[in-house]
Short mmCIF file of C-alpha atoms and ligand atoms in Angstrom, two decimals:
data_model
loop_
_atom_site.label_atom_id
_atom_site.label_comp_id
_atom_site.label_asym_id
_atom_site.label_seq_id
_atom_site.Cartn_x
_atom_site.Cartn_y
_atom_site.Cartn_z
CA MET B 1 -0.32 0.05 -0.27
CA TYR B 2 1.21 3.65 -0.95
CA LEU B 3 3.11 5.15 2.10
CA PRO B 4 4.26 9.01 1.85
CA LYS B 5 7.16 9.12 4.08
CA ALA B 6 9.16 12.26 5.26
CA GLU B 7 13.20 11.62 7.23
CA LEU B 8 14.04 14.81 9.31
CA HIS B 9 17.53 12.45 10.97
CA VAL B 10 19.97 12.17 8.23
CA HIS B 11 23.23 13.12 7.62
CA LEU B 12 24.32 14.56 4.27
CA GLU B 13 27.62 13.32 4.18
CA GLY B 14 26.49 9.87 6.00
CA THR B 15 24.34 9.43 2.80
CA THR B 16 27.35 8.38 0.64
CA LYS B 17 27.87 4.86 -0.93
CA PRO B 18 31.20 3.57 -0.93
CA SER B 19 30.60 3.25 -4.61
CA LEU B 20 30.11 7.10 -5.15
CA LEU B 21 32.69 7.95 -2.29
CA ARG B 22 34.99 5.65 -4.25
CA LYS B 23 33.90 7.79 -7.42
CA LEU B 24 34.26 11.28 -5.51
CA ALA B 25 38.04 10.47 -4.39
CA LYS B 26 39.40 9.46 -8.26
CA ARG B 27 37.90 12.50 -9.09
CA ASN B 28 39.38 14.90 -6.62
CA GLN B 29 42.63 12.76 -6.79
CA LEU B 30 42.69 11.20 -2.93
CA ILE B 31 43.28 8.11 -1.93
CA LEU B 32 41.08 6.67 0.75
CA PRO B 33 41.97 4.08 3.66
CA GLU B 34 40.86 1.32 2.40
CA LYS B 35 40.22 -0.58 5.42
CA ILE B 36 37.10 2.07 5.79
CA PHE B 37 35.24 -0.11 3.48
CA GLY B 38 33.40 -3.18 3.92
CA PRO B 39 32.44 -5.57 1.76
CA ASP B 40 29.43 -5.05 -0.75
CA ASP B 41 29.34 -1.45 -1.33
CA THR B 42 29.31 -0.87 3.44
CA TYR B 43 31.79 0.76 5.44
CA GLN B 44 33.41 -1.08 8.89
CA TRP B 45 34.14 -0.15 11.75
CA LYS B 46 34.47 -0.86 15.30
CA ASN B 47 32.36 1.38 17.86
CA PHE B 48 30.71 4.61 18.09
CA GLN B 49 34.01 6.42 18.64
CA ASP B 50 35.37 4.43 15.46
CA PHE B 51 32.37 5.14 13.58
CA LEU B 52 32.81 8.63 14.06
CA HIS B 53 36.49 8.46 13.15
CA VAL B 54 35.30 6.54 9.52
CA TYR B 55 32.98 8.81 9.25
CA ASP B 56 35.31 11.84 9.00
CA VAL B 57 38.15 10.01 6.71
CA SER B 58 35.51 9.44 4.45
CA THR B 59 34.14 12.86 3.99
CA GLN B 60 37.59 13.97 3.13
CA ALA B 61 36.70 12.83 -0.35
CA ILE B 62 33.25 14.90 -0.95
CA LYS B 63 35.83 18.34 -1.90
CA THR B 64 33.45 20.31 -4.47
CA PRO B 65 30.08 21.92 -4.93
CA GLU B 66 29.79 19.27 -7.57
CA ASP B 67 30.21 16.59 -4.96
CA TYR B 68 27.85 17.98 -2.81
CA TYR B 69 25.50 18.01 -5.85
CA ASP B 70 26.47 14.15 -6.68
CA ILE B 71 25.24 13.08 -2.89
CA THR B 72 22.53 15.09 -2.49
CA TYR B 73 20.83 14.71 -5.48
CA ASP B 74 21.47 10.92 -5.31
CA TYR B 75 20.09 10.36 -1.84
CA LEU B 76 16.70 12.37 -2.58
CA ARG B 77 16.27 10.05 -5.76
CA SER B 78 16.47 7.13 -4.02
CA CYS B 79 14.77 8.42 -1.13
CA ALA B 80 11.98 9.56 -3.70
CA GLU B 81 11.85 5.95 -4.81
CA GLU B 82 10.44 4.96 -1.52
CA ASN B 83 7.86 7.66 -1.49
CA VAL B 84 9.40 10.63 0.37
CA ILE B 85 7.56 13.63 0.44
CA TYR B 86 9.87 15.48 2.57
CA VAL B 87 13.37 15.15 4.05
CA GLU B 88 15.37 17.07 6.43
CA LEU B 89 19.58 16.90 5.12
CA THR B 90 21.72 17.97 8.16
CA SER B 91 24.90 19.05 6.48
CA SER B 92 28.68 19.86 7.96
CA PRO B 93 29.95 22.96 6.87
CA ASN B 94 32.55 22.32 9.51
CA HIS B 95 33.66 19.18 7.38
CA ALA B 96 33.58 20.80 4.09
CA GLU B 97 35.64 23.48 5.19
CA LEU B 98 38.71 20.94 6.36
CA ASN B 99 38.36 20.43 2.65
CA GLY B 100 38.99 23.62 1.50
CA LEU B 101 35.22 24.51 0.77
CA CYS B 102 33.77 27.26 2.11
CA TYR B 103 30.28 27.91 3.23
CA GLN B 104 28.31 29.35 0.54
CA ASP B 105 30.15 26.70 -1.86
CA HIS B 106 28.75 23.93 0.04
CA LEU B 107 25.36 25.44 0.23
CA LEU B 108 25.48 26.37 -4.02
CA GLY B 109 26.02 22.99 -4.70
CA ILE B 110 23.20 21.17 -2.28
CA SER B 111 20.71 23.36 -2.89
CA LYS B 112 21.25 23.09 -6.65
CA ALA B 113 20.79 19.46 -6.31
CA ILE B 114 17.06 20.47 -3.81
CA GLU B 115 15.85 22.13 -6.56
CA GLN B 116 16.79 19.27 -9.25
CA ALA B 117 15.16 16.74 -7.26
CA LYS B 118 12.08 18.95 -6.75
CA ASN B 119 11.85 19.49 -10.43
CA ASP B 120 12.50 16.05 -11.38
CA PHE B 121 10.71 13.74 -8.31
CA SER B 122 8.76 15.92 -6.27
CA ILE B 123 10.64 15.36 -3.43
CA GLU B 124 11.10 18.88 -0.98
CA ALA B 125 14.10 19.29 1.18
CA ARG B 126 15.67 21.49 3.60
CA ILE B 127 18.53 22.44 5.12
CA LEU B 128 20.43 21.62 8.62
CA ILE B 129 23.46 23.01 9.81
CA VAL B 130 25.42 20.77 12.46
CA CYS B 131 27.72 21.62 14.91
CA VAL B 132 30.21 18.59 15.49
CA ARG B 133 30.98 18.22 19.27
CA HIS B 134 34.43 16.90 18.45
CA PHE B 135 35.40 19.97 16.52
CA GLY B 136 35.06 21.95 19.63
CA ILE B 137 33.17 25.09 21.08
CA GLU B 138 35.08 27.80 19.15
CA LYS B 139 33.92 26.11 15.81
CA ALA B 140 30.24 25.76 15.98
CA ASN B 141 30.08 29.37 17.83
CA ARG B 142 31.12 30.77 14.35
CA LEU B 143 29.63 28.54 12.32
CA ALA B 144 26.83 29.56 13.93
CA GLU B 145 27.71 33.06 13.95
CA LEU B 146 28.26 32.21 10.04
CA VAL B 147 24.66 30.78 9.07
CA ALA B 148 23.21 33.56 10.76
CA CYS B 149 25.12 36.13 8.90
CA HIS B 150 24.31 34.63 5.52
CA PRO B 151 20.57 33.25 5.65
CA HIS B 152 19.27 30.55 2.68
CA PRO B 153 16.05 30.00 1.97
CA LEU B 154 16.67 26.30 2.33
CA VAL B 155 18.31 26.51 5.51
CA VAL B 156 16.18 26.10 8.18
CA GLY B 157 17.44 24.71 11.29
CA LEU B 158 20.77 24.07 13.56
CA ASN B 159 21.86 20.34 15.21
CA LEU B 160 24.67 19.15 16.80
CA ALA B 161 26.57 16.22 16.62
CA GLY B 162 29.60 13.94 16.86
CA ASP B 163 30.80 12.38 20.38
CA GLU B 164 28.70 13.04 22.86
CA THR B 165 30.90 11.46 25.32
CA ARG B 166 33.56 14.37 25.01
CA PHE B 167 31.12 17.53 24.92
CA SER B 168 28.44 18.36 26.48
CA ALA B 169 25.29 20.14 25.33
CA LYS B 170 25.82 22.57 27.59
CA ASP B 171 28.85 23.75 26.02
CA PHE B 172 27.04 24.47 22.44
CA SER B 173 24.28 26.95 24.18
CA GLN B 174 26.12 30.07 23.00
CA ALA B 175 26.18 28.57 19.14
CA PHE B 176 22.29 27.84 19.25
CA THR B 177 21.40 31.19 20.89
CA ILE B 178 22.67 32.83 17.97
CA ALA B 179 21.31 30.30 15.67
CA MET B 180 17.62 31.08 17.37
CA GLU B 181 17.68 34.53 17.09
CA ALA B 182 18.70 34.27 13.44
CA GLY B 183 15.38 32.68 13.24
CA LEU B 184 16.67 28.85 13.01
CA GLN B 185 14.60 26.66 15.17
CA CYS B 186 16.80 23.83 16.49
CA THR B 187 17.50 20.27 17.53
CA ALA B 188 20.49 18.20 19.18
CA HIS B 189 21.58 14.48 19.01
CA ALA B 190 21.31 13.42 22.78
CA GLY B 191 20.69 10.31 24.71
CA GLU B 192 22.28 7.85 21.86
CA VAL B 193 25.61 7.05 23.55
CA LYS B 194 24.90 9.37 26.78
CA GLY B 195 22.22 8.23 29.26
CA ALA B 196 18.96 10.55 30.33
CA GLU B 197 21.16 12.97 31.99
CA SER B 198 22.22 13.92 28.57
CA ILE B 199 18.65 14.53 27.44
CA TRP B 200 18.07 16.25 30.05
CA GLU B 201 20.80 18.59 29.63
CA THR B 202 20.19 19.55 26.38
CA ILE B 203 16.27 20.33 26.85
CA LYS B 204 17.45 22.36 29.48
CA HIS B 205 20.55 24.47 28.37
CA LEU B 206 19.18 24.78 24.50
CA PRO B 207 16.39 25.93 22.88
CA VAL B 208 14.66 22.62 20.68
CA SER B 209 12.19 21.29 19.70
CA ARG B 210 13.27 17.74 19.18
CA VAL B 211 15.61 15.50 19.83
CA GLY B 212 18.21 13.18 17.80
CA HIS B 213 17.49 9.51 19.36
CA GLY B 214 17.23 10.50 22.53
CA ILE B 215 16.42 6.73 23.54
CA THR B 216 17.70 6.58 26.62
CA ALA B 217 15.19 8.74 27.64
CA ILE B 218 13.05 5.24 28.67
CA ASP B 219 15.36 5.08 31.78
CA ASP B 220 13.40 7.90 33.29
CA PRO B 221 9.88 8.40 33.54
CA THR B 222 10.06 11.99 34.96
CA LEU B 223 11.98 13.01 32.03
CA ILE B 224 8.92 11.03 29.39
CA ALA B 225 6.36 13.00 30.98
CA GLU B 226 8.59 16.42 30.72
CA ILE B 227 9.07 14.81 26.95
CA ILE B 228 5.60 14.68 26.43
CA GLN B 229 4.69 17.77 28.46
CA ARG B 230 7.10 19.94 26.14
CA ASN B 231 6.19 18.53 23.00
CA ILE B 232 9.31 17.26 22.08
CA THR B 233 9.85 15.19 19.26
CA LEU B 234 12.44 12.16 18.97
CA GLU B 235 14.05 11.52 15.71
CA ILE B 236 14.39 7.56 16.08
CA CYS B 237 16.91 6.06 13.88
CA PRO B 238 16.52 2.41 15.04
CA THR B 239 18.98 0.60 12.40
CA SER B 240 21.55 3.36 13.19
CA ASN B 241 21.13 2.35 17.25
CA VAL B 242 21.38 -1.46 17.17
CA ALA B 243 24.60 -1.22 13.87
CA LEU B 244 26.33 0.97 17.19
CA GLY B 245 25.40 -1.11 19.41
CA VAL B 246 23.15 1.40 21.74
CA SER B 247 20.22 -1.06 21.37
CA GLN B 248 20.49 -4.80 21.64
CA ASN B 249 17.85 -4.96 18.84
CA PHE B 250 14.76 -4.42 17.18
CA GLN B 251 12.59 -6.46 19.52
CA ASN B 252 13.63 -4.19 22.89
CA HIS B 253 13.88 -0.80 20.69
CA PRO B 254 13.17 1.89 22.86
CA ALA B 255 10.78 3.37 20.64
CA THR B 256 7.95 0.81 21.12
CA PHE B 257 7.82 1.87 24.84
CA LEU B 258 8.17 5.39 24.57
CA HIS B 259 5.48 5.87 20.97
CA ALA B 260 3.31 4.18 23.57
CA GLN B 261 3.74 6.03 26.24
CA GLY B 262 2.31 8.97 24.23
CA VAL B 263 6.14 10.30 22.95
CA ASN B 264 5.86 12.13 19.68
CA ILE B 265 8.47 9.96 17.24
CA THR B 266 9.60 9.80 14.03
CA LEU B 267 11.45 7.17 11.84
CA ASN B 268 14.88 8.11 10.28
CA SER B 269 17.95 6.14 8.48
CA ASP B 270 20.61 8.66 10.36
CA ASP B 271 23.47 7.79 8.02
CA PRO B 272 21.79 4.80 5.78
CA PRO B 273 24.82 2.80 3.96
CA TYR B 274 27.16 3.08 7.07
CA PHE B 275 24.39 0.84 8.78
CA ASP B 276 23.19 -0.50 5.22
CA THR B 277 19.62 0.80 5.89
CA THR B 278 17.26 3.12 4.44
CA ILE B 279 14.46 5.29 5.37
CA GLY B 280 11.91 2.48 3.53
CA LYS B 281 13.80 0.21 5.73
CA GLU B 282 13.49 1.56 8.88
CA TYR B 283 9.38 1.97 8.00
CA THR B 284 9.06 -1.52 7.43
CA ILE B 285 11.39 -2.57 10.55
CA ALA B 286 8.95 -0.43 12.49
CA GLU B 287 6.07 -2.34 11.09
CA LYS B 288 7.99 -5.52 11.72
CA TYR B 289 9.12 -5.22 15.35
CA PHE B 290 7.41 -2.32 16.56
CA GLY B 291 3.41 -3.18 15.60
CA PHE B 292 2.61 -0.05 13.58
CA ASP B 293 0.25 -0.68 11.46
CA HIS B 294 -0.60 1.07 8.20
CA ALA B 295 -2.25 4.41 10.04
CA THR B 296 0.39 4.59 12.85
CA LEU B 297 2.97 4.95 10.31
CA LEU B 298 1.00 7.40 8.09
CA ASN B 299 0.23 9.19 11.67
CA VAL B 300 4.57 8.73 11.60
CA THR B 301 4.53 10.63 8.75
CA GLU B 302 1.92 13.24 9.40
CA ASN B 303 3.63 14.12 12.70
CA ALA B 304 7.02 14.52 11.32
CA ILE B 305 5.74 16.96 8.61
CA LYS B 306 4.46 18.79 11.97
CA ALA B 307 7.36 18.54 13.78
CA SER B 308 9.56 19.70 10.82
CA PHE B 309 11.47 22.89 10.28
CA ALA B 310 9.53 23.87 7.09
CA ASP B 311 7.37 26.81 7.24
CA LYS B 312 3.91 27.26 7.55
CA ALA B 313 2.82 27.04 3.34
CA LEU B 314 5.12 23.96 3.01
CA LYS B 315 3.46 22.19 6.08
CA ARG B 316 0.45 22.67 5.09
CA ALA B 317 1.13 21.55 1.18
CA LEU B 318 2.74 18.26 2.91
CA LEU B 319 -0.02 17.28 5.11
CA ASN B 320 -2.67 18.15 2.25
CA LEU B 321 -0.43 15.58 -0.13
CA ILE B 322 -1.08 12.59 3.07
CA LEU B 323 -4.50 13.63 4.50
N1 ADE H 1 27.53 11.83 13.08
C1 ADE H 1 26.96 11.14 12.29
N2 ADE H 1 26.20 10.23 12.61
C2 ADE H 1 26.33 10.17 14.33
C3 ADE H 1 25.65 9.70 15.55
N3 ADE H 1 24.78 8.61 15.28
N4 ADE H 1 25.49 10.13 16.17
C4 ADE H 1 26.54 11.32 16.35
N5 ADE H 1 26.98 11.97 15.44
C5 ADE H 1 27.03 11.57 14.26
ZN1 ZN H 2 22.37 11.58 13.63
#
């Protein structure tokens, strides 16, 4: 049965399949270490920290506006094939900068591909800019200022990702305040590899209406009540959580309980080729393991659109497509 989908949590650089990454590396005359690749168009890593390291290494091959165009268009095409109508792409100008690409050129490649994909597949996409915890506080503050000084119609939000174990949310409150005052909406990864206290800290110190992952909330009933009361949406990434070992399996994934408690959740692929997943597979997992029927899955899409950072007119248009 036709099921329209929406995705709010996917890292643009992390959508690059190894086959495309090898092409970009060749085009940019870069030799990538072979050990980052697994068999059959996959990546390989040992644990969460090593995953972040492999991610940083592989991203070195994405160097030009054309590269960003290619990865964005490739991802949106595959989303459209799975009946995705809206995607928020989290992109990392700080990774691009390390590879010699300035903020504007980075955005140029992405936004051209978003426009082309809209023309070709009627899919809508918007951009979230990400601060990477392990790149440090100063970089995050400077990035937030850059984003605030150069408003772009497709850039609608700020995200926080990277190594949750080494930098806490509070460290990034200045960057998030700058973004919020510039009119951006905010989300942050928390409660992925750290406990419920990291989610408390995030919702106390950052102006977020969503949390990326947030699955360790399951250990704290007071926090669950707070999340519901504040109408905070959890961007759930089931396959990522199992692949990174933060959830043992799909059967016991916290999403089932959190959803049953009344927490607003969305379904997401995070870094699809790293975890051998797609957004379509995430919906199928929710059907198979969380017991979500067609109406519930449609409701997940509806709630994702409502919790998205799209403007009111786009939200209305997307909701009209599905309701
Ligand atoms: N960057 C890309 N994927 C990530 C994840 N799952 N957690 C934190 N940072 C990330
Ligand atoms: Zn993520």
